[in-house]
Amino acid sequence: MKVLLLARYVLVECSRRRVFIVVPILSAAFLGLYWFAVARVFATSEFSSVPGPFDERLVVASTMLGLGLFGSFFLGVVLIVFLTFTVARGDAEQGLLQPVVVRPLGRRTFLIGRFLGAATVSMLYVILLFACCVLITRGISGWSPDNVVQPALELGAAVVIVGALTLLGSVFLATIANGVTALMLFGTGLVAGLIGQIGEALNSPTLENISRVMSWALPFEALYQSALTSLTEGISGLSGFLIRLGPFGGAQEASPGLYPWTIGYLAAVGLLTIWFFRRRDL
Amino acid sequence: MGAAFVAESLSKNYKSVRALDGVNFEVAEGELFGLLGPNGAGKSTLVKIGCGLVHPSGGRAEVCGAPAGTRAANARLGYLAELFRFPGWLTADEVLVLHQRLSDSDGGTRERAELLELIDLSRAADRRVETMSKGMQQRLGIAQALVGSPRLLILDEPTSALDPAGRRIIRALLEELKGRRVSVLLNSHLLSEVELVCDRVAIILAGRIVSEGTPDSLRAGSGVEVETDSGVKHFPDAVRDEIPAIVDRLVADGARIYEVRTTRRSLEDVYLEAVEGQTG
Ligand SMILES: Nc1ncnc2c1ncn2[C@@H]1O[C@H](COP(=O)(O)OP(=O)(O)OP(=O)(O)O)[C@@H](O)[C@H]1O
Ligand SMILES: [Mg+2]
């Protein structure tokens, strides 16, 4: 059970290292800002009391929650990147890794333990942030999505995929290079999603195809889009159409293969990471 | 039980650099083996192969009968790396707890207290690593290597950051380990230290062992000095067994002899000779 031992030490690390003090501070700042933004939007907008062709309050509330989902995703990604970007090469160069790997546990156990710890912390964190956003939105607008569990889990899975890719990168790249690469990869995924939305709005199959291929290659983006989509699932008619036009509307339907693909993808990235890490001189 | 460590035609290439070039040697059970050599000779590469950190390009290494790098091998091993660090957010005692768990040691509080005592760090047991000096961290590293009573201890320059008192502690510790039949493979640049504690020594140069034996045998053939009425005569290549013959010859030549002594070279002389002989 050395896997769990190593995972637990990641939690201890989070609770003790001084850099991690910024996590609650930044999270509180983000949530405060989110609360402020939602409150302002609802205080300043003049919603017509006559029922129109679409529900303005609903459109605003769900768009704001989409923004909250994105913010949570971003912070969760930063956290998991921070927890995984030095695990192999960076820590080896510091000499942090050698005393541990030389113990009778095997490099595979080491990697899985570290990853499990980072994934657990980041997943709980991102789900907590998102839950706060849902509560804030409901408190102010009275609206909450029909389905919160699915987007929360998809968000968690998206963050875990970014972590798995960062861990793979950490086998080859030194600390800073890997951190930069991981965040750039994350940015690339986001751009891919935006290309898809633009493609859909412009009705351009080429753009949509580019986006689709990239979402498969970087499935955290597909999961994020799917989370956005499932937020607004229950909203139909013109309201739903308008929401999906916005950047946080989640225009693309997730393909039914997304979940098996996510699991297979994680397994493949994991196996590759272990395979390369075993071959490395430390 | 067989040897604690075996290297058989070990070689290692780092891209174009040949760090090890067919190294053979054994560390017997309970033996304290010293590895000497200039910077870049391949000492650390060799012990890293022993720990499974580096994969050899050729040959094989064994720890207590198990192939190096396997769990069985690592279970019998204690290792102090040349460059290492413990997480700054753990206390000294917690570092040892972690390593007890990783090495399945059931020594508990007592083992930890003993180890901290051994390297004179008891007072710092609850201090975080990030607040410790380099030397204190190195002491902790040595304690860590001893967690779980390893059969083979691999120490890569364990005293490089220690003060003289710390070095003496380590020397005493090594003597004590010898009493407990723990084998030790020691990399060091401190020749006097190696000379004092090691049973056997190998000098490694550009990835090859150029000389190997007990410190005494390496220093042997160290010469004879004879004090006569006409001054001190030196016989640099003579050995002890030749003394009677030398004295006979001098007396036959009419010299009066006041004192005969064998001059002992230090390991440093032997080392520098070997190193300069190959590179100079
Ligand atoms: N990771 C690496 N990549 C490339 N070359 C390496 C690597 N590690 C060591 N070397 C090379 O291998 C050779 C042996 O290095 P090693 O660290 O084993 O020497 P050493 O005897 O321990 O030296 P020192 O006394 O300075 O610690 C050197 O030429 C070194 O440059
Ligand atoms: Mg070295």
Coordinates of C-alpha atoms and ligand atoms in Angstrom, one line a residue:
Chain A
M1 CA 0.0 0.0 0.0
K2 CA 2.9 2.3 -0.7
V3 CA 0.8 3.9 -3.4
L4 CA -1.6 5.2 -0.8
L5 CA 1.3 6.2 1.4
L6 CA 2.9 8.3 -1.3
A7 CA -0.5 9.8 -2.2
R8 CA -1.1 10.8 1.4
Y9 CA 2.2 12.6 1.5
V10 CA 1.0 14.8 -1.4
L11 CA -1.8 15.9 0.9
V12 CA 0.6 16.5 3.7
E13 CA 2.7 18.5 1.3
C14 CA -0.3 20.6 0.3
S15 CA -1.2 21.3 3.9
R16 CA 2.4 22.3 4.9
R17 CA 4.2 24.0 2.1
R18 CA 4.1 27.8 2.2
V19 CA 3.4 28.1 -1.5
F20 CA 0.1 26.4 -1.0
I21 CA -1.2 29.2 1.2
V22 CA -1.9 31.1 -2.0
V23 CA -4.4 28.4 -3.1
P24 CA -7.1 29.3 -0.5
I25 CA -6.3 33.0 -0.9
L26 CA -6.7 33.0 -4.6
S27 CA -9.7 30.7 -4.5
A28 CA -11.4 33.1 -2.0
A29 CA -10.5 36.0 -4.3
F30 CA -11.9 34.2 -7.3
L31 CA -15.1 33.3 -5.6
G32 CA -15.4 36.9 -4.2
L33 CA -15.0 38.3 -7.6
Y34 CA -17.5 35.8 -9.1
W35 CA -20.0 36.7 -6.4
F36 CA -19.5 40.4 -7.1
A37 CA -19.8 40.0 -10.9
V38 CA -23.0 37.9 -10.6
A39 CA -24.5 40.3 -8.1
R40 CA -23.7 43.4 -10.2
V41 CA -25.1 41.8 -13.4
F42 CA -28.3 41.1 -11.7
A43 CA -28.5 44.4 -9.9
T44 CA -27.9 46.5 -13.0
S45 CA -29.7 44.6 -15.7
E46 CA -33.2 45.5 -16.3
F47 CA -35.1 42.4 -16.9
S48 CA -38.5 42.9 -18.5
S49 CA -41.3 41.7 -16.3
V50 CA -43.3 40.7 -19.3
P51 CA -42.5 37.2 -20.5
G52 CA -40.6 37.6 -23.8
P53 CA -39.5 35.1 -26.4
F54 CA -36.8 34.0 -24.0
D55 CA -35.9 34.1 -20.3
E56 CA -33.3 36.8 -19.9
R57 CA -32.5 35.9 -16.3
L58 CA -31.9 32.3 -17.3
V59 CA -29.6 33.3 -20.1
V60 CA -27.6 35.6 -17.9
A61 CA -27.4 33.2 -14.9
S62 CA -26.3 30.2 -17.0
T63 CA -23.8 32.3 -18.9
M64 CA -22.3 33.5 -15.6
L65 CA -22.2 29.9 -14.3
G66 CA -20.4 28.9 -17.4
L67 CA -17.8 31.6 -16.6
G68 CA -17.6 30.2 -13.1
L69 CA -17.0 26.7 -14.5
F70 CA -14.2 28.1 -16.7
G71 CA -12.6 29.9 -13.7
S72 CA -12.8 26.7 -11.6
F73 CA -11.3 24.7 -14.4
F74 CA -8.4 27.2 -14.9
L75 CA -7.6 27.2 -11.2
G76 CA -7.8 23.5 -10.9
V77 CA -5.5 23.1 -13.9
V78 CA -2.9 25.4 -12.3
L79 CA -3.1 23.4 -9.1
I80 CA -2.6 20.0 -10.7
V81 CA 0.1 21.3 -13.0
F82 CA 1.9 22.6 -9.9
L83 CA 1.5 19.3 -8.2
T84 CA 2.8 17.2 -11.1
F85 CA 5.2 19.2 -13.2
T86 CA 8.4 18.3 -11.3
V87 CA 7.6 14.8 -10.3
A88 CA 10.1 12.9 -12.4
R89 CA 12.9 14.9 -13.9
G90 CA 12.6 18.1 -11.9
D91 CA 12.7 16.3 -8.6
A92 CA 15.5 14.1 -9.8
E93 CA 17.6 17.1 -10.6
Q94 CA 16.9 18.4 -7.1
G95 CA 17.9 15.1 -5.5
L96 CA 14.4 14.8 -4.0
L97 CA 13.5 11.7 -5.8
Q98 CA 16.5 9.4 -5.4
P99 CA 16.1 8.6 -1.7
V100 CA 12.5 7.6 -2.3
V101 CA 12.8 5.5 -5.5
V102 CA 15.8 3.6 -4.1
R103 CA 13.4 2.1 -1.5
P104 CA 11.8 -1.2 -2.4
L105 CA 8.7 0.1 -4.1
G106 CA 9.3 0.3 -7.8
R107 CA 9.1 3.3 -10.1
R108 CA 5.5 2.4 -11.2
T109 CA 4.3 2.6 -7.6
F110 CA 6.1 5.8 -7.1
L111 CA 4.4 7.5 -10.1
I112 CA 1.0 6.1 -9.4
G113 CA 1.2 7.2 -5.8
R114 CA 2.2 10.7 -6.7
F115 CA -0.4 11.0 -9.4
L116 CA -3.2 9.7 -7.2
G117 CA -2.4 12.2 -4.5
A118 CA -2.3 15.1 -7.0
A119 CA -5.4 14.0 -8.8
T120 CA -7.4 13.6 -5.6
V121 CA -6.4 17.0 -4.2
S122 CA -7.1 18.8 -7.5
M123 CA -10.4 17.0 -8.2
L124 CA -11.8 17.8 -4.8
Y125 CA -10.6 21.3 -5.1
V126 CA -12.1 22.0 -8.5
I127 CA -15.4 20.3 -7.6
L128 CA -15.5 22.4 -4.4
L129 CA -14.9 25.6 -6.4
F130 CA -17.6 24.8 -8.9
A131 CA -20.0 23.9 -6.1
C132 CA -19.4 27.3 -4.6
C133 CA -20.1 28.9 -8.0
V134 CA -23.4 27.0 -8.3
L135 CA -24.4 28.1 -4.8
I136 CA -23.5 31.8 -5.5
T137 CA -25.4 31.8 -8.8
R138 CA -28.5 30.2 -7.2
G139 CA -28.3 32.6 -4.2
I140 CA -28.4 35.6 -6.4
S141 CA -30.5 34.5 -9.4
G142 CA -32.5 31.7 -8.0
W143 CA -31.5 29.5 -10.9
S144 CA -29.4 26.4 -10.7
P145 CA -28.8 23.8 -13.3
D146 CA -30.8 20.6 -13.5
N147 CA -27.7 18.6 -13.6
V148 CA -24.7 19.6 -11.4
V149 CA -23.2 16.2 -10.7
Q150 CA -22.3 15.5 -14.3
P151 CA -20.5 18.8 -15.1
A152 CA -18.7 18.6 -11.8
L153 CA -17.3 15.1 -12.5
E154 CA -16.5 16.1 -16.1
L155 CA -14.6 19.1 -14.8
G156 CA -12.7 16.9 -12.3
A157 CA -11.8 14.4 -15.1
A158 CA -10.7 17.2 -17.3
V159 CA -8.3 18.5 -14.6
V160 CA -7.0 14.9 -14.1
I161 CA -6.2 14.6 -17.8
V162 CA -4.2 17.8 -17.7
G163 CA -2.3 16.3 -14.7
A164 CA -1.6 13.1 -16.5
L165 CA -0.2 14.9 -19.5
T166 CA 1.9 17.1 -17.2
L167 CA 3.3 14.0 -15.4
L168 CA 4.2 12.5 -18.8
G169 CA 6.0 15.8 -19.7
S170 CA 7.8 15.7 -16.3
V171 CA 9.7 12.6 -17.4
F172 CA 11.4 14.4 -20.2
L173 CA 11.3 18.1 -19.4
A174 CA 13.0 20.0 -16.7
T175 CA 10.9 22.0 -14.2
I176 CA 10.2 25.3 -15.9
A177 CA 10.0 23.9 -19.4
N178 CA 7.5 21.3 -18.3
G179 CA 5.3 23.9 -16.5
V180 CA 5.3 26.2 -19.5
T181 CA 4.5 23.3 -21.9
A182 CA 1.7 22.1 -19.7
L183 CA 0.0 25.5 -19.6
M184 CA 0.5 26.0 -23.3
L185 CA -1.1 22.6 -23.9
F186 CA -4.0 23.7 -21.8
G187 CA -4.3 26.9 -23.8
T188 CA -4.2 25.0 -27.0
G189 CA -7.1 22.9 -25.9
L190 CA -9.1 26.0 -25.0
V191 CA -8.4 27.5 -28.4
A192 CA -9.5 24.3 -30.1
G193 CA -12.8 24.6 -28.3
L194 CA -13.2 28.2 -29.4
I195 CA -12.4 27.2 -33.0
G196 CA -15.2 24.7 -32.7
Q197 CA -17.7 27.2 -31.4
I198 CA -16.7 29.7 -34.1
G199 CA -17.0 26.9 -36.7
E200 CA -20.5 26.1 -35.5
A201 CA -21.6 29.7 -35.5
L202 CA -20.2 30.2 -39.0
N203 CA -21.3 26.8 -40.1
S204 CA -17.8 25.9 -41.2
P205 CA -17.3 22.2 -41.3
T206 CA -13.5 22.6 -41.7
L207 CA -13.2 24.6 -38.4
E208 CA -15.4 22.1 -36.7
N209 CA -13.3 19.2 -37.9
I210 CA -10.1 20.8 -36.7
S211 CA -11.7 21.4 -33.4
R212 CA -13.0 17.8 -33.2
V213 CA -9.7 16.3 -33.9
M214 CA -8.0 18.5 -31.3
S215 CA -10.6 17.6 -28.7
W216 CA -9.9 14.0 -29.2
A217 CA -6.2 14.6 -29.0
L218 CA -6.6 16.7 -25.8
P219 CA -9.8 15.3 -24.3
F220 CA -9.8 17.7 -21.3
E221 CA -11.2 20.2 -23.8
A222 CA -14.0 17.9 -24.9
L223 CA -14.8 17.1 -21.2
Y224 CA -14.9 20.8 -20.4
Q225 CA -17.2 21.5 -23.4
S226 CA -19.3 18.6 -22.3
A227 CA -19.5 20.0 -18.8
L228 CA -20.6 23.4 -20.2
T229 CA -23.2 21.7 -22.4
S230 CA -24.6 19.6 -19.5
L231 CA -25.0 22.8 -17.4
T232 CA -27.6 24.1 -19.9
E233 CA -29.0 20.8 -20.8
G234 CA -32.5 21.5 -19.5
I235 CA -32.7 24.9 -21.2
S236 CA -34.6 24.7 -24.5
G237 CA -36.0 27.1 -27.0
L238 CA -34.6 30.5 -27.8
S239 CA -33.0 30.8 -24.3
G240 CA -30.9 27.7 -24.9
F241 CA -30.0 28.8 -28.4
L242 CA -28.7 32.2 -27.1
I243 CA -26.7 30.6 -24.3
R244 CA -25.0 28.2 -26.6
L245 CA -24.0 31.1 -28.9
G246 CA -21.9 32.6 -26.0
P247 CA -18.4 31.5 -25.2
F248 CA -19.6 29.6 -22.1
G249 CA -22.5 27.9 -23.8
G250 CA -20.8 24.6 -24.7
A251 CA -22.1 24.5 -28.2
Q252 CA -20.7 21.1 -29.0
E253 CA -22.5 18.0 -28.0
A254 CA -20.2 15.5 -26.5
S255 CA -19.9 12.4 -28.5
P256 CA -21.1 9.2 -26.7
G257 CA -17.5 7.8 -27.0
L258 CA -16.1 10.5 -24.8
Y259 CA -16.1 8.6 -21.5
P260 CA -14.5 5.4 -22.7
W261 CA -12.0 7.5 -24.7
T262 CA -11.2 9.5 -21.5
I263 CA -10.5 6.3 -19.6
G264 CA -8.5 4.7 -22.4
Y265 CA -6.6 8.0 -22.9
L266 CA -5.7 8.2 -19.2
A267 CA -4.6 4.6 -19.2
A268 CA -2.4 5.0 -22.4
V269 CA -0.8 8.2 -21.1
G270 CA -0.2 6.5 -17.7
L271 CA 1.4 3.4 -19.3
L272 CA 3.6 5.6 -21.5
T273 CA 4.7 7.6 -18.5
I274 CA 5.6 4.5 -16.6
W275 CA 7.4 3.0 -19.6
F276 CA 9.5 6.0 -20.2
F277 CA 10.2 6.7 -16.5
R278 CA 11.4 3.2 -16.0
R279 CA 14.0 3.6 -18.7
R280 CA 15.4 6.9 -17.4
D281 CA 18.6 7.3 -15.6
L282 CA 18.0 9.3 -12.5
Chain B
M1 CA 25.9 -15.9 2.1
G2 CA 27.7 -14.5 -0.9
A3 CA 29.0 -11.1 -1.7
A4 CA 27.1 -8.0 -0.7
F5 CA 27.8 -6.3 -4.0
V6 CA 29.1 -7.7 -7.3
A7 CA 30.0 -5.7 -10.4
E8 CA 30.6 -7.8 -13.5
S9 CA 32.0 -6.1 -16.6
L10 CA 29.9 -3.1 -15.9
S11 CA 29.9 -0.4 -18.5
K12 CA 27.9 2.7 -19.0
N13 CA 27.7 5.2 -21.8
Y14 CA 26.0 8.5 -21.5
K15 CA 25.5 9.3 -25.1
S16 CA 29.1 9.9 -26.2
V17 CA 30.6 9.8 -22.7
R18 CA 32.0 6.4 -21.6
A19 CA 31.5 6.7 -17.8
L20 CA 32.2 3.1 -17.0
D21 CA 34.3 0.7 -19.0
G22 CA 34.2 -2.9 -17.9
V23 CA 34.3 -2.6 -14.1
N24 CA 34.7 -5.8 -12.1
F25 CA 34.8 -6.1 -8.3
E26 CA 33.1 -7.5 -5.3
V27 CA 32.3 -6.3 -1.8
A28 CA 32.3 -9.2 0.6
E29 CA 29.8 -9.5 3.4
G30 CA 30.8 -7.3 6.3
E31 CA 33.5 -5.6 4.3
L32 CA 34.1 -1.9 4.1
F33 CA 35.0 -1.1 0.5
G34 CA 36.3 2.3 -0.5
L35 CA 36.1 3.7 -4.1
L36 CA 38.6 6.4 -4.9
G37 CA 39.0 8.3 -8.1
P38 CA 39.2 11.8 -9.5
N39 CA 36.2 13.9 -10.5
G40 CA 34.3 12.3 -13.3
A41 CA 36.0 8.9 -12.9
G42 CA 32.6 7.2 -12.7
K43 CA 32.3 6.5 -9.0
S44 CA 28.8 7.9 -8.7
T45 CA 27.7 6.2 -11.9
L46 CA 28.8 2.9 -10.5
V47 CA 26.9 3.2 -7.2
K48 CA 23.8 4.6 -9.0
I49 CA 23.8 1.4 -11.0
G50 CA 24.0 -0.5 -7.7
C51 CA 20.9 1.3 -6.5
G52 CA 19.0 0.8 -9.7
L53 CA 18.9 4.5 -10.5
V54 CA 21.0 4.2 -13.6
H55 CA 20.7 1.4 -16.1
P56 CA 24.1 -0.1 -17.2
S57 CA 24.9 -0.3 -20.9
G58 CA 26.6 -3.6 -20.4
G59 CA 27.5 -6.1 -17.7
R60 CA 25.5 -6.7 -14.5
A61 CA 25.4 -5.7 -10.9
E62 CA 24.1 -7.6 -7.9
V63 CA 23.1 -6.6 -4.4
C64 CA 23.1 -9.5 -1.9
G65 CA 22.4 -12.0 -4.6
A66 CA 19.6 -10.0 -6.3
P67 CA 20.0 -8.1 -9.5
A68 CA 20.5 -4.4 -8.8
G69 CA 17.4 -2.3 -9.1
T70 CA 14.9 -5.0 -8.2
R71 CA 12.8 -4.6 -5.1
A72 CA 14.6 -7.5 -3.5
A73 CA 17.9 -5.7 -4.0
N74 CA 16.6 -2.4 -2.8
A75 CA 15.1 -4.0 0.3
R76 CA 18.6 -4.8 1.5
L77 CA 20.1 -1.5 0.6
G78 CA 20.7 1.8 2.3
Y79 CA 21.7 4.6 0.0
L80 CA 23.0 8.1 0.5
A81 CA 23.2 10.0 -2.7
E82 CA 25.9 12.5 -3.5
L83 CA 23.3 15.2 -4.2
F84 CA 20.1 14.7 -2.4
R85 CA 17.4 16.7 -0.6
F86 CA 14.6 15.8 1.7
P87 CA 11.3 17.6 1.5
G88 CA 11.8 20.8 3.4
W89 CA 8.3 20.6 5.0
L90 CA 9.1 17.4 6.9
T91 CA 10.8 17.3 10.2
A92 CA 13.9 15.1 10.7
D93 CA 11.9 12.6 12.6
E94 CA 9.2 12.6 9.9
V95 CA 11.8 11.9 7.2
L96 CA 12.8 8.8 9.1
V97 CA 9.1 7.8 9.5
L98 CA 8.6 8.1 5.8
H99 CA 11.6 5.9 5.1
Q100 CA 10.6 3.4 7.7
R101 CA 7.3 3.0 5.9
L102 CA 8.9 2.8 2.5
S103 CA 11.4 0.2 3.6
D104 CA 8.9 -1.8 5.7
S105 CA 11.0 -1.2 8.8
D106 CA 9.2 -2.1 12.0
G107 CA 11.8 -0.3 14.2
G108 CA 9.3 2.3 15.3
T109 CA 10.2 5.2 17.6
R110 CA 13.1 3.4 19.0
E111 CA 14.9 2.9 15.7
R112 CA 14.4 6.6 14.9
A113 CA 15.6 7.8 18.2
E114 CA 18.7 5.6 18.0
L115 CA 19.5 6.7 14.5
L116 CA 19.2 10.4 15.4
E117 CA 21.3 9.8 18.4
L118 CA 23.9 8.0 16.3
I119 CA 24.5 11.0 14.1
D120 CA 24.1 13.5 16.9
L121 CA 20.9 15.0 15.7
S122 CA 18.5 14.2 18.5
R123 CA 18.0 17.8 19.5
A124 CA 16.9 18.6 15.9
A125 CA 14.4 15.7 15.7
D126 CA 11.4 18.1 15.4
R127 CA 13.0 20.7 13.2
R128 CA 11.9 21.0 9.7
V129 CA 14.5 20.0 7.1
E130 CA 14.2 23.5 5.4
T131 CA 15.6 25.0 8.6
M132 CA 18.7 22.7 8.8
S133 CA 22.2 23.5 7.6
K134 CA 23.7 21.4 4.8
G135 CA 25.8 19.4 7.2
M136 CA 22.8 18.6 9.4
Q137 CA 20.9 17.5 6.3
Q138 CA 23.8 15.2 5.4
R139 CA 23.7 13.7 8.8
L140 CA 20.0 13.1 8.4
G141 CA 20.8 11.6 5.1
I142 CA 23.1 9.1 6.7
A143 CA 20.5 8.2 9.3
Q144 CA 18.0 7.8 6.5
A145 CA 20.3 5.3 4.8
L146 CA 20.5 3.2 7.9
V147 CA 16.7 2.9 8.3
G148 CA 15.6 -0.7 8.1
S149 CA 19.0 -2.2 9.0
P150 CA 20.3 -2.6 5.5
R151 CA 22.8 -5.4 4.6
L152 CA 24.6 -3.1 2.2
L153 CA 25.2 0.6 2.7
I154 CA 26.1 2.7 -0.3
L155 CA 27.5 6.1 0.7
D156 CA 28.4 8.6 -2.0
E157 CA 30.7 11.1 -0.4
P158 CA 28.8 11.0 2.9
T159 CA 31.1 13.5 4.7
S160 CA 31.5 16.2 2.1
A161 CA 29.5 18.7 4.1
L162 CA 30.5 17.6 7.6
D163 CA 32.6 19.4 10.1
P164 CA 35.6 17.5 11.6
A165 CA 33.5 16.3 14.6
G166 CA 30.9 15.0 12.2
R167 CA 33.5 13.2 10.2
R168 CA 34.7 11.5 13.3
I169 CA 31.2 10.4 14.1
I170 CA 30.8 8.9 10.7
R171 CA 34.2 7.1 11.0
A172 CA 33.1 5.7 14.4
L173 CA 29.8 4.7 12.8
L174 CA 31.5 2.9 10.0
E175 CA 33.7 1.0 12.5
E176 CA 30.6 0.0 14.4
L177 CA 28.8 -1.2 11.2
K178 CA 31.8 -3.4 10.5
G179 CA 31.2 -5.0 13.9
R180 CA 27.6 -5.7 12.9
R181 CA 28.7 -7.3 9.6
V182 CA 27.1 -4.6 7.5
S183 CA 28.8 -4.2 4.2
V184 CA 29.7 -0.7 3.0
L185 CA 30.5 0.7 -0.3
L186 CA 32.0 4.2 0.2
N187 CA 32.8 6.8 -2.3
S188 CA 35.1 9.5 -1.0
H189 CA 37.7 12.0 -1.8
L190 CA 39.1 12.0 1.7
L191 CA 41.9 9.6 1.4
S192 CA 42.9 9.7 5.0
E193 CA 39.4 8.7 6.0
V194 CA 39.3 5.9 3.5
E195 CA 42.7 4.7 4.7
L196 CA 41.6 4.6 8.3
V197 CA 38.4 2.7 7.9
C198 CA 38.3 0.7 4.7
D199 CA 39.2 -3.0 4.4
R200 CA 39.7 -2.7 0.8
V201 CA 40.1 0.1 -1.7
A202 CA 39.8 0.4 -5.5
I203 CA 41.1 3.3 -7.5
I204 CA 38.9 4.0 -10.5
L205 CA 40.1 6.2 -13.4
A206 CA 38.2 7.1 -16.5
G207 CA 35.7 4.3 -15.9
R208 CA 38.2 1.5 -15.2
I209 CA 39.6 0.1 -12.0
V210 CA 43.4 0.7 -12.1
S211 CA 44.3 -0.6 -8.7
E212 CA 42.6 -2.6 -6.0
G213 CA 43.6 -4.1 -2.7
T214 CA 43.8 -3.5 1.1
P215 CA 45.2 -0.1 2.0
D216 CA 48.3 -1.9 3.3
S217 CA 48.9 -3.9 0.1
L218 CA 48.5 -0.7 -2.0
R219 CA 51.0 1.1 0.1
A220 CA 53.4 -1.9 0.1
G221 CA 56.8 -1.7 -1.6
S222 CA 57.0 1.7 0.0
G223 CA 60.8 1.8 0.5
V224 CA 63.5 1.5 3.1
E225 CA 65.6 4.1 4.8
V226 CA 68.8 3.3 6.5
E227 CA 70.6 5.8 8.7
T228 CA 74.4 5.2 8.5
D229 CA 77.5 7.1 9.6
S230 CA 77.6 8.6 6.1
G231 CA 74.0 9.8 6.1
V232 CA 70.6 8.5 5.3
K233 CA 70.4 6.1 2.4
H234 CA 67.1 5.6 0.6
F235 CA 65.9 2.4 -1.2
P236 CA 62.6 3.6 -2.6
D237 CA 61.6 0.3 -4.2
A238 CA 62.7 -2.0 -1.5
V239 CA 60.2 -4.0 0.6
R240 CA 60.5 -5.2 4.2
D241 CA 61.7 -8.6 3.2
E242 CA 64.8 -7.2 1.6
I243 CA 66.0 -5.3 4.7
P244 CA 68.4 -8.0 5.9
A245 CA 70.1 -8.2 2.5
I246 CA 70.4 -4.4 2.3
V247 CA 71.9 -4.3 5.8
D248 CA 74.3 -7.1 4.9
R249 CA 75.5 -5.3 1.8
L250 CA 76.0 -1.9 3.6
V251 CA 77.9 -3.6 6.5
A252 CA 80.0 -5.4 4.0
D253 CA 80.8 -2.1 2.4
G254 CA 82.0 -0.8 5.8
A255 CA 79.1 1.3 6.8
R256 CA 78.0 1.7 10.4
I257 CA 74.2 1.4 10.8
Y258 CA 72.2 3.3 13.4
E259 CA 68.7 2.8 12.3
V260 CA 66.6 1.0 9.7
R261 CA 63.0 1.9 8.9
T262 CA 60.5 1.1 6.3
T263 CA 58.9 4.3 4.9
R264 CA 55.2 4.0 4.5
R265 CA 53.7 5.9 1.7
S266 CA 50.3 7.3 2.5
L267 CA 47.3 6.3 0.4
E268 CA 47.5 9.8 -1.0
D269 CA 50.9 9.1 -2.5
V270 CA 49.6 5.8 -4.0
Y271 CA 46.5 7.5 -5.3
L272 CA 48.3 10.5 -6.9
E273 CA 50.8 8.1 -8.4
A274 CA 48.1 6.0 -10.0
V275 CA 46.2 9.0 -11.2
E276 CA 49.1 10.9 -12.6
G277 CA 50.6 7.7 -14.0
Q278 CA 47.5 7.3 -16.2
T279 CA 46.7 10.8 -17.1
G280 CA 50.0 12.7 -16.9
Ligands
LIG1 N1 23.5 12.2 -16.5 C1 24.6 12.3 -17.2 N2 24.6 12.6 -18.5 C2 25.8 12.6 -19.2 N3 27.0 12.4 -18.7 C3 27.0 12.0 -17.4 C4 25.9 12.0 -16.6 N4 26.2 11.6 -15.3 C5 27.6 11.5 -15.4 N5 28.1 11.7 -16.6 C6 29.5 11.6 -17.0 O1 29.9 10.4 -16.6 C7 31.3 10.5 -16.1 C8 31.3 9.9 -14.7 O2 30.5 10.7 -13.8 P1 30.4 10.4 -12.3 O3 29.4 11.3 -11.7 O4 30.1 8.9 -12.1 O5 31.8 10.7 -11.7 P2 32.3 10.7 -10.2 O6 33.5 9.8 -10.2 O7 31.2 10.5 -9.3 O8 32.9 12.2 -10.0 P3 32.9 13.2 -8.8 O9 34.0 12.8 -8.0 O10 33.0 14.5 -9.3 O11 31.6 13.0 -8.0 C9 31.6 12.0 -16.2 O12 32.4 12.2 -17.3 C10 30.3 12.7 -16.3 O13 30.5 13.8 -17.0
MG2 MG 30.4 11.5 -7.8

